[in-house]
Short mmCIF file of C-alpha atoms in Angstrom, two decimals:
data_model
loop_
_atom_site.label_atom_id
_atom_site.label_comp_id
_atom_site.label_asym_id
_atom_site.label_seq_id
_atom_site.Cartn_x
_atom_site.Cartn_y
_atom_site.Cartn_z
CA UNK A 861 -27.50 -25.59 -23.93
CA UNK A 862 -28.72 -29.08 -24.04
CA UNK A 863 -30.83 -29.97 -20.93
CA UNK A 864 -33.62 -32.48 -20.14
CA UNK A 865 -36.06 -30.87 -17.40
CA UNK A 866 -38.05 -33.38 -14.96
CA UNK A 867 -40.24 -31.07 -12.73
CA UNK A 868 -41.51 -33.62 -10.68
CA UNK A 869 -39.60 -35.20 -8.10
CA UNK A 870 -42.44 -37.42 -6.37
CA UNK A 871 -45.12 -38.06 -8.50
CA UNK A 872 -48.39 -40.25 -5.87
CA UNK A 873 -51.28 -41.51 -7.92
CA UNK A 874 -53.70 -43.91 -6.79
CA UNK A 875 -54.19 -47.74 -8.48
CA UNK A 876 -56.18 -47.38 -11.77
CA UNK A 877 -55.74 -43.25 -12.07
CA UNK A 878 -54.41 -41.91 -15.06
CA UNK A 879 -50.49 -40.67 -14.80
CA UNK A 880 -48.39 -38.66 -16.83
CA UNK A 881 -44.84 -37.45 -16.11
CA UNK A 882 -43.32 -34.39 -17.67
CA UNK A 883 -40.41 -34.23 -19.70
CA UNK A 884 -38.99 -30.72 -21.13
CA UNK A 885 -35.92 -30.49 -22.98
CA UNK A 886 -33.75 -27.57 -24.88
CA UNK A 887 -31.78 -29.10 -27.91
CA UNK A 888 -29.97 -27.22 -30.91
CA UNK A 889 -30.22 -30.21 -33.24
CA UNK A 890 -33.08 -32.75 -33.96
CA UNK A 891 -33.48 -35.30 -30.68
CA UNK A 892 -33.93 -38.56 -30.07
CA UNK A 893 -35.65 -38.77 -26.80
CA UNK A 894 -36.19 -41.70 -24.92
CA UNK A 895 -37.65 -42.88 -21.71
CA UNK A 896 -36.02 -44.78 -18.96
CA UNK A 897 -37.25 -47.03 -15.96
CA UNK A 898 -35.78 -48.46 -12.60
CA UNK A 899 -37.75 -50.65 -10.48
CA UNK A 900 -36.88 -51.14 -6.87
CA UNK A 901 -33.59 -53.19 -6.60
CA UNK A 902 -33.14 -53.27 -10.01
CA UNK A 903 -31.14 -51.71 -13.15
CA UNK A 904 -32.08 -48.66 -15.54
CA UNK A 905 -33.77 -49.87 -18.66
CA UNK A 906 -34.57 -48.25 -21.88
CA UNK A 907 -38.61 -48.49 -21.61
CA UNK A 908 -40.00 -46.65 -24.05
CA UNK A 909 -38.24 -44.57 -27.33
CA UNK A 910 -39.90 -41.87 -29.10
CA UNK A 911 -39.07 -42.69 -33.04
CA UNK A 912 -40.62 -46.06 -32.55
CA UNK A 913 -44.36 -44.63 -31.36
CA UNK A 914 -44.78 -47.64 -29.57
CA UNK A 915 -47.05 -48.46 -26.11
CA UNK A 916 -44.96 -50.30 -23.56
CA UNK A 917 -46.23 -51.51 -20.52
CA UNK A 918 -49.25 -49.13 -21.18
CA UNK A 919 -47.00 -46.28 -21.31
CA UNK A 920 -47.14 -43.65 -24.48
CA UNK A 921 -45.45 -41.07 -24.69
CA UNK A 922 -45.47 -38.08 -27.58
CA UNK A 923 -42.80 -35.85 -29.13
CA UNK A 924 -44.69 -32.10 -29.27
CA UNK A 925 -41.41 -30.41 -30.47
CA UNK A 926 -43.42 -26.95 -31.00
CA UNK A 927 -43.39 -27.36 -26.43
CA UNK A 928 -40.58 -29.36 -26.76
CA UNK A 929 -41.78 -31.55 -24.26
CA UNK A 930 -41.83 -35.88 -24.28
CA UNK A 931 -44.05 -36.87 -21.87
CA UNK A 932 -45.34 -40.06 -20.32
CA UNK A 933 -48.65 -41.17 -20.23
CA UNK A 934 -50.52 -44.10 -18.68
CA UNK A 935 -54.41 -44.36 -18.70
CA UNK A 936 -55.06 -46.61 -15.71
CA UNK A 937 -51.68 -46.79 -13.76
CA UNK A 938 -50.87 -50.54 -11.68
CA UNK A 939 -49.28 -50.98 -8.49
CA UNK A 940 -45.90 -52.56 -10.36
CA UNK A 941 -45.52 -49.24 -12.20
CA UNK A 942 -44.07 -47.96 -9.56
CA UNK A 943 -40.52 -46.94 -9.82
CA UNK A 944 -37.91 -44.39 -10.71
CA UNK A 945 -38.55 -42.58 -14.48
CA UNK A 946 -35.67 -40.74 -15.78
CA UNK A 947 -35.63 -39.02 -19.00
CA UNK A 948 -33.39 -39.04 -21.74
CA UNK A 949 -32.13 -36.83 -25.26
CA UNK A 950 -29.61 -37.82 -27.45
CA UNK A 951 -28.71 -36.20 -30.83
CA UNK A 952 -29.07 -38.54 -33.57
CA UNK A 953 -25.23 -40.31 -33.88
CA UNK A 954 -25.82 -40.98 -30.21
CA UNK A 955 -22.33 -40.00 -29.04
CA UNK A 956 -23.75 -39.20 -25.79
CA UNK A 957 -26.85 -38.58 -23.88
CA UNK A 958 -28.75 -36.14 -21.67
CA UNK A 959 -30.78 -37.37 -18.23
CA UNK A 960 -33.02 -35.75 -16.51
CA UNK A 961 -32.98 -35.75 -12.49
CA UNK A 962 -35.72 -38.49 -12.49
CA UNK A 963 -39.68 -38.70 -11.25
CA UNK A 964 -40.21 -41.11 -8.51
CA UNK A 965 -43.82 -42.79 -9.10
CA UNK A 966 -45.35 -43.97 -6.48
CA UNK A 967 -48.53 -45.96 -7.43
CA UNK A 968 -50.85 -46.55 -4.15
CA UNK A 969 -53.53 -49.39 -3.68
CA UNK B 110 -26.00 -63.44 -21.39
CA UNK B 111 -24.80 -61.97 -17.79
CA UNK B 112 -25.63 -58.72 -18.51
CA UNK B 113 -23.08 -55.42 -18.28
CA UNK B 114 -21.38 -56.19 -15.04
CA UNK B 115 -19.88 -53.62 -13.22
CA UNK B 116 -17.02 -53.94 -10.11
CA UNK B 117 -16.47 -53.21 -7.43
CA UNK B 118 -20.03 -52.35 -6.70
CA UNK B 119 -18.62 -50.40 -3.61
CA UNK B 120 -15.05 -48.71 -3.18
CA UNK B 121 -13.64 -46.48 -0.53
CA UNK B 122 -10.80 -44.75 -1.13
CA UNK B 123 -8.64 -42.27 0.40
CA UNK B 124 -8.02 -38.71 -0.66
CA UNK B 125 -5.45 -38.68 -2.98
CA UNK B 126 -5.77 -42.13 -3.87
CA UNK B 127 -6.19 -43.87 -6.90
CA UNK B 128 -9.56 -45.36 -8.37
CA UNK B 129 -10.26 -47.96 -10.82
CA UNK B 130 -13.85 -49.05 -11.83
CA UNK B 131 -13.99 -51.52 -14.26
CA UNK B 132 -16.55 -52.14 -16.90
CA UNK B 133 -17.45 -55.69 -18.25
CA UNK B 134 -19.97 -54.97 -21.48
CA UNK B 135 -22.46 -57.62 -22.49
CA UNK B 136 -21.13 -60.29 -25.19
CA UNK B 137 -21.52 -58.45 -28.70
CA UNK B 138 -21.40 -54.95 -27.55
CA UNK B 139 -18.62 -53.08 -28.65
CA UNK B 140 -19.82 -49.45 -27.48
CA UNK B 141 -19.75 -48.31 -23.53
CA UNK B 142 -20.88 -45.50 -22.42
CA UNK B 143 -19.86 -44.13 -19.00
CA UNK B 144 -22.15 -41.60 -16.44
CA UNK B 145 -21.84 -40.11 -12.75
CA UNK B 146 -24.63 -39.63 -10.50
CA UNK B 147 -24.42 -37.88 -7.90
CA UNK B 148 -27.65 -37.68 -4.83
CA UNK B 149 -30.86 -36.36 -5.87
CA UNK B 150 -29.96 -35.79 -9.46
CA UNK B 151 -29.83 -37.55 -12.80
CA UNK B 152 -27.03 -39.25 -14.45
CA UNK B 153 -24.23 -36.99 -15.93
CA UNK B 154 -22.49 -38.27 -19.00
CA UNK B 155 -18.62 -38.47 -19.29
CA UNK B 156 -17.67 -40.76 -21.81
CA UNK B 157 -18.05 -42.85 -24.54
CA UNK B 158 -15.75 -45.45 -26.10
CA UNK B 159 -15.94 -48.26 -28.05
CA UNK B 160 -13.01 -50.86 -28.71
CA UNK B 161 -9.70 -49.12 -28.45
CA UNK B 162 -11.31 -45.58 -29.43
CA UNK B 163 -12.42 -42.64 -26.86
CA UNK B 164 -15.64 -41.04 -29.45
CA UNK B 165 -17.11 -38.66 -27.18
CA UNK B 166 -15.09 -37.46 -23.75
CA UNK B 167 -16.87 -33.95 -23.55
CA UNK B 168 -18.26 -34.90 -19.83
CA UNK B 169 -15.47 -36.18 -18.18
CA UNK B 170 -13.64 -33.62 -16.10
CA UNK B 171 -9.64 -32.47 -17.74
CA UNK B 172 -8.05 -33.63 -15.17
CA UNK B 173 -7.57 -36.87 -13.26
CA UNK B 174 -9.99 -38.74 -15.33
CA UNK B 175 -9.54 -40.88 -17.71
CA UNK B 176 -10.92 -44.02 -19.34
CA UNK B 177 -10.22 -47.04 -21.86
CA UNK B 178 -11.53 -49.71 -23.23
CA UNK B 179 -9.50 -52.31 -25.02
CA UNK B 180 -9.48 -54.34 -27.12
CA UNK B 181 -9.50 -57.50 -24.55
CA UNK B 182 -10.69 -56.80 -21.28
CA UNK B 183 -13.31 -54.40 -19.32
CA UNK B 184 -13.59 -50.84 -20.00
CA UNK B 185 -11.86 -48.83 -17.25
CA UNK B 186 -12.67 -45.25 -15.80
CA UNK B 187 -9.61 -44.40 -13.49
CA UNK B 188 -9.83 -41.38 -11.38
CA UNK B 189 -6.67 -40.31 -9.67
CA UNK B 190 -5.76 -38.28 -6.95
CA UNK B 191 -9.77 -38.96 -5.63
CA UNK B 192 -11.05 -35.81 -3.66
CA UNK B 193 -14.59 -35.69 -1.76
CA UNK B 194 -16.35 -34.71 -4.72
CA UNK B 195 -15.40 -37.52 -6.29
CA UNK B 196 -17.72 -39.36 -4.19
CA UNK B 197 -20.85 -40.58 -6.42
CA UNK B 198 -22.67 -43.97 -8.06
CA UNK B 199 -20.50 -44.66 -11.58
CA UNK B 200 -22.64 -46.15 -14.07
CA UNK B 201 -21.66 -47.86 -17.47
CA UNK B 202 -24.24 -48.72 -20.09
CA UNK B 203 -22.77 -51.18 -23.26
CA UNK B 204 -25.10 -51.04 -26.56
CA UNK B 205 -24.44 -53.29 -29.90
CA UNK B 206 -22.91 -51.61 -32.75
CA UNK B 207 -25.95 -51.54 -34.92
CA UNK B 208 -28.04 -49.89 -32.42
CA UNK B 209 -25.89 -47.87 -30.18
CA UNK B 210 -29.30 -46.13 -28.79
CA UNK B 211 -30.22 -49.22 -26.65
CA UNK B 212 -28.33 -48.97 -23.77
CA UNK B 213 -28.51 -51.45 -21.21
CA UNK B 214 -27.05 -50.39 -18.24
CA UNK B 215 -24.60 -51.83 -15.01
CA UNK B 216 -25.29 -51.84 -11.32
CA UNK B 217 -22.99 -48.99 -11.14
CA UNK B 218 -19.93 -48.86 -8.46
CA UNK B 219 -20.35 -46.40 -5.08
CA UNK B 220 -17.33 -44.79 -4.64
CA UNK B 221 -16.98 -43.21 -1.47
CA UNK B 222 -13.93 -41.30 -0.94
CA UNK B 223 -13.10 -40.48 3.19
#
């Protein structure tokens, strides 16, 4: 079955610690997986998508398909990175997509 | 460009009731993409349409639920005969035709159903 696994509900870091939120998923086919971000007050938006390797905001974030795992990394985390993190699989014709249940970051001064 | 707009934002109905949440994608975007959320967990996809075709309807529930999008107008998800469990946030997410993996997403509707 095709399932994106967030084990982290509440994720608390303090300003300039590193951060890295988990992201597991079980797929049959070859994924696309992508992260999302909500700020406070604000809509979901694509942030970060694996195929293009690129940093966003600081944020990496690696396909290891032998742990089938996509997570997020930040070196030195900010205050205004804090927010709602979701997730997300798709196979490639991107008929439809898989979310995870979200990591709430909560980056402390 | 507005954005994907999304009303109501908030709708009560009553059980047994009819619901219509209505879709408007952003100018150029031809695919929309529908998803539930219920509390404390992720969003759920049911559909995904672009103009005047359903492509992918593997999440949405067989029965009482349907949607559209045409070829004027909003996209519609219409839920009828609402129970309690209909009760969630509705969100729709538009993406251009040549890159149907950016989704940019509405404020979503809050259905409540008493």
């Amino acid at each position: 079955a095709q399932r994106v696994t967030q084990p982290e509900k509440l994720l608390s870091v303090f300003k300039g610690a590193p951060v890295e939120l988990k992201c597991n998923y079980s797929y049959s086919g070859s994924p696309e997986l992508f992260w999302y971000v909500q700020y406070s007050r604000q809509r979901l938006q694509l942030l970060l998508r694996h195929i293009s390797r690129e940093s966003i905001k600081g944020f990496t974030a690696d396909l290891n398909k032998g742990e089938t795992s996509f997570h997020l990394k930040k070196p030195f985390a900010q205050e205004e990175d804090s927010a709602m993190y979701y997730c997300a699989l798709s196979g490639g014709n991107f008929n439809k997509f898989y979310f995870g249940s979200g990591t709430k970051l909560n980056v402390k001064p | 460009n507005a954005g994907v707009m999304q009303n109501p934002r908030h709708l009560v109905r009553r059980r047994g009731q009819e619901a219509r949440l209505r879709c408007s994608p952003m100018k150029g975007h031809s695919h929309v993409y529908w998803y539930r959320q219920l509390p404390e967990e992720g969003l759920k996809f049911m559909v995904y349409l672009q103009k005047e075709n359903i492509i992918d309807e593997s999440g949405m529930p067989k029965e009482r639920f349907s949607a559209e999008f045409p070829k004027e107008g909003p996209s519609i998800l219409r839920i009828q005969q609402v129970v309690r469990g209909d009760s969630a946030a509705y969100f729709c997410a538009s993406s251009p035709p040549t890159k149907s993996y950016e989704q940019y997403f509405g404020p979503g509707t809050r259905l409540t159903v008493t």
